[in-house]
């Protein structure tokens, strides 16, 4: 036998950290329904999650609950394309998708509600969401936002009614992320008062365009506008591409992009143009016009600003991807958490009862932090949508507002689309072989959502945009600063932190952090501590890179590029940290609006889990930079373990609160079938034990014979 | 203008770290071909990567290069199933898949070569790999390894020739990972000398079985063997399931699992049994037999050991998944790196030339460390296969050998299958929209490989097995130890570290680490330092958990389970760290066999990148536990940046060395088409510039007019 006094001990620091976390805890883990246990108010929380356009979302969910709007697994590409195209016609009849258009044309001029309704489509079929996005969110929206009255009157009604399905011909085989460098040209011919559109080489072919392979009869084509020998940059043109019989018009050709990893309900394809002529009036001329004699004019003098303003009007694509990706992740979690509360595997704690999956610590670690992330994204998305609505309705649409909106889009869309893929994959694996069956939804969602990470702006490129904005803000602050100003800034920052009461330590002070872990946990629970830690990391990373890049103005273009490139990875990480901070802020703001006490308590734990999870992910940074002592860093992980255990009893409520009905979920493993199987198996063995008909286990015999 | 003296500076520590890393460097980044630049010897490296069964692999690759063996994208499920079934017949004609079978039945008794040949199939079509795995690696292999002469003579020839396609009926709807708890029973009837097979409730139905939905006419069914009222645990039975016309035999029913996320060339399905009778001789009786009178005998007295021995004979599934997953990741990297060296986007360093993607730091960070991981996996897999061959050929098959092999399988298969998914996804995103087209392979590979993470043992469950083995080893060391023994162990460990010269510091010494970053880098490059850091983490994590679990023997089963569960996540992380260490060791061992100097230099960088990448991933642990000072931790990341930049010129060589031919790669973006498009576009613009026909850029005009 082992002498207990002699047993190896865990390092004192670790044991102490765990004990102190337990002591610092606000109470035991309670099960909902027990006296004194908090419980979420499902109805109120559900309403809060639906956000600002709750009723619009509910109306849209009635539509997505209808079988005729939903994906049928296993259809061929051609069948999927036809089905989704048919569904688009149903959407027109329903009218939801036309909310953003002018009232005089039958719309509601409701920009936020339009996106809310539209992103709900993802639960029916992501192909439906994206194909309708191509038609009304890109093709028609380009006419709306880049065109003027003539275009609205002439082209919009038929695009709204789907009489003219259209492609949004921006991306080329050779240029995706770098739109400014597309090679298609639209050269003005004064004599005929026409634009001549050409794709001069294979890389200039328009590519990956929804509606281009089959259904589109027109396109908004983006091309370099050349008049009087001058290239005025990228502009958009309305170009008919197919005749009534579906054949290409003169000078136009194309190819089918064929089978894709997902979204096969959309007919993506390529288009090329050989001296295709369109009338001068087909230039969508809100931000740049060409007179009969070829004279170019624009309300925006700077070609750079003009380009970004034009592209900025199309930000709704990114808005809706952020929302749709968040919903797809929520659906995946609803399925996986439901299954994890019914499915049993391995007996551990008893001889007869197998454990429910979600009672395993690892399973909790896999799923519960992801619930926290999806909540953060849901709240951040609603704030994002409110901002979008303010800009597009004209309530608040200064240049700064528009730039803020674009930065927000570039920060949030990458995080939510990546997280959707990660969450769906983890949920799929958490359901084992059953998770791999098409009937259980995960694999289809992953396949369709995959491309969300690179379309409407490659995620890495978008994050780089965010980091450039952060750098600009930083350098504005110091452009004319002397060493004294910087020192004052640093002092102010420190004072700010002191004000928030977090007591962050500088590098030199790490070793003097002898505070108890218990106090550490109390501080980590403080939202101001979390905010400061998250904010500090973004600021410091940007400041460090900014300082390293300061010399670049004096360098040759080549050397400056090399210097910038040497910081690219760090910049993208800083941008990601910025996006995470925005999500955390939205979650924290949402807590202020949560009136029910039980819900508030559970959501506070969930927000803490989200915030501390971000800090844990970057723990090495906090340690290296002296923001957390090793002891405090240990407390982060120990407290996360505690939070997860505490949230376990609420996990099912938290995913139920997303409010999806069985018609939206449609996964057989989340239908109750697993619970029935478990009940049947347990009843069978219970009856065997009761009746004494169970065979004797050989292992039991051996034990007895010893 | 900004006064340079006044510009904010990066924190001194960071700047210094970067500078010191540069100084500690062994030389400038050189381009292969430059004088003095190392260059890999492609042929020698290729041969080394092919490993111990190089010629077998090359022969198998000739087969997988044939179009009739390859997947056709976009086929319906039924078409895929028929195609793959037809390909299986071609495999029989070729004979490679029969290498493992007895010589007297036409095999070669070549176990390692058999797996090597078999896992190469993944480049043709993962469905082909898995469907042939079901037939010969599971169904026929169960007859071979669990049966005796009678079964070999009676059943093997027809399974080898595919005259009898069969299912491996182990998993049930209700039990996947916990095979010991399956509920199907085989009850011996002495009177008729038959086993009666039954699935007593829905959860006991056999599920997810390849060949069950359509092609299988027999199955090896795993069931609880009950005789004379005693349950002797899980045994395997040969059971005919369908008649010549494809109808189920009496008492047997089934369902089609339908469409899956991938691998739709395999007809997975369910089987259920209602009092299905098979002759007594159909028990595969190598490890347990029932006499005519119902008496049970077994060469292995312990039911637990008997169960694990039986399952252990089926380890080849995990071996081949490890190899196949590694190959799929290699194919994905070959495609993405090729594209990244041809594709250009954004002008940064010049006014005319766009940058090649792989020259962006972020793109390098995304792809180059993954090359290092696939190399580590490739070398680790060959060591694994050698071990497997030794056990299965009988060269070294003690109980310890078998247990080591199983632990190796449980450690490596999770890492390589997860890494394949991660790498394929990153590669897909790194190729943007083109990466989402089915013709470019990523999406199909991801869809097919998805389930590798949960079949043949759920990855998390496997890692838990590894951690239990590590814990057992740990507790064996201290089972009878007193405090003095532990202290001596700790001293010995420390001495061992001192011998290796890494100078790791204890917790109290962190603050005294004032060594220069330059010296840190020199130390980090030392393989002994890397080994010590990686080993130390595994040992310490296991020791800590072991200490925390020490009391569990005194607890009730329920409390002991709760205590163990509280450590589950940490244990699984420790097991992962153990697997990573094994991969690192194999990579390091491979360096000893690398004779070409240039190759050795480049592979050393790659191994360092792999090792330091692992350390960087867990940097917080090393900091919290005082194994690395903050300064040294910074040096890790700074040196990784340097290594990646240094490996950049070799990236294409490193993926070319995998040795796949265009017929194996089959991705249009890696076919040279992108290079042609880039050349065409660049020639077009060069010619415009030369002839003066380019339109003037409006931006240029504005600059001139200022």
XYZ file of C-alpha atoms in Angstrom, chain B residues 29-30 361 364 368 609 639-650:
18
model
C 18.525 34.265 -46.136
C 19.823 32.757 -49.299
C 4.667 37.144 -44.241
C 4.294 32.151 -45.083
C 5.337 26.928 -43.981
C 10.461 25.247 -36.807
C 13.408 32.978 -34.139
C 10.361 31.263 -35.650
C 9.831 34.348 -37.826
C 13.424 34.070 -38.929
C 13.186 30.360 -39.660
C 10.062 30.838 -41.745
C 11.706 33.545 -43.825
C 14.734 31.325 -44.273
C 12.619 28.378 -45.384
C 10.590 30.475 -47.829
C 12.959 29.877 -50.786
C 12.805 26.127 -50.132
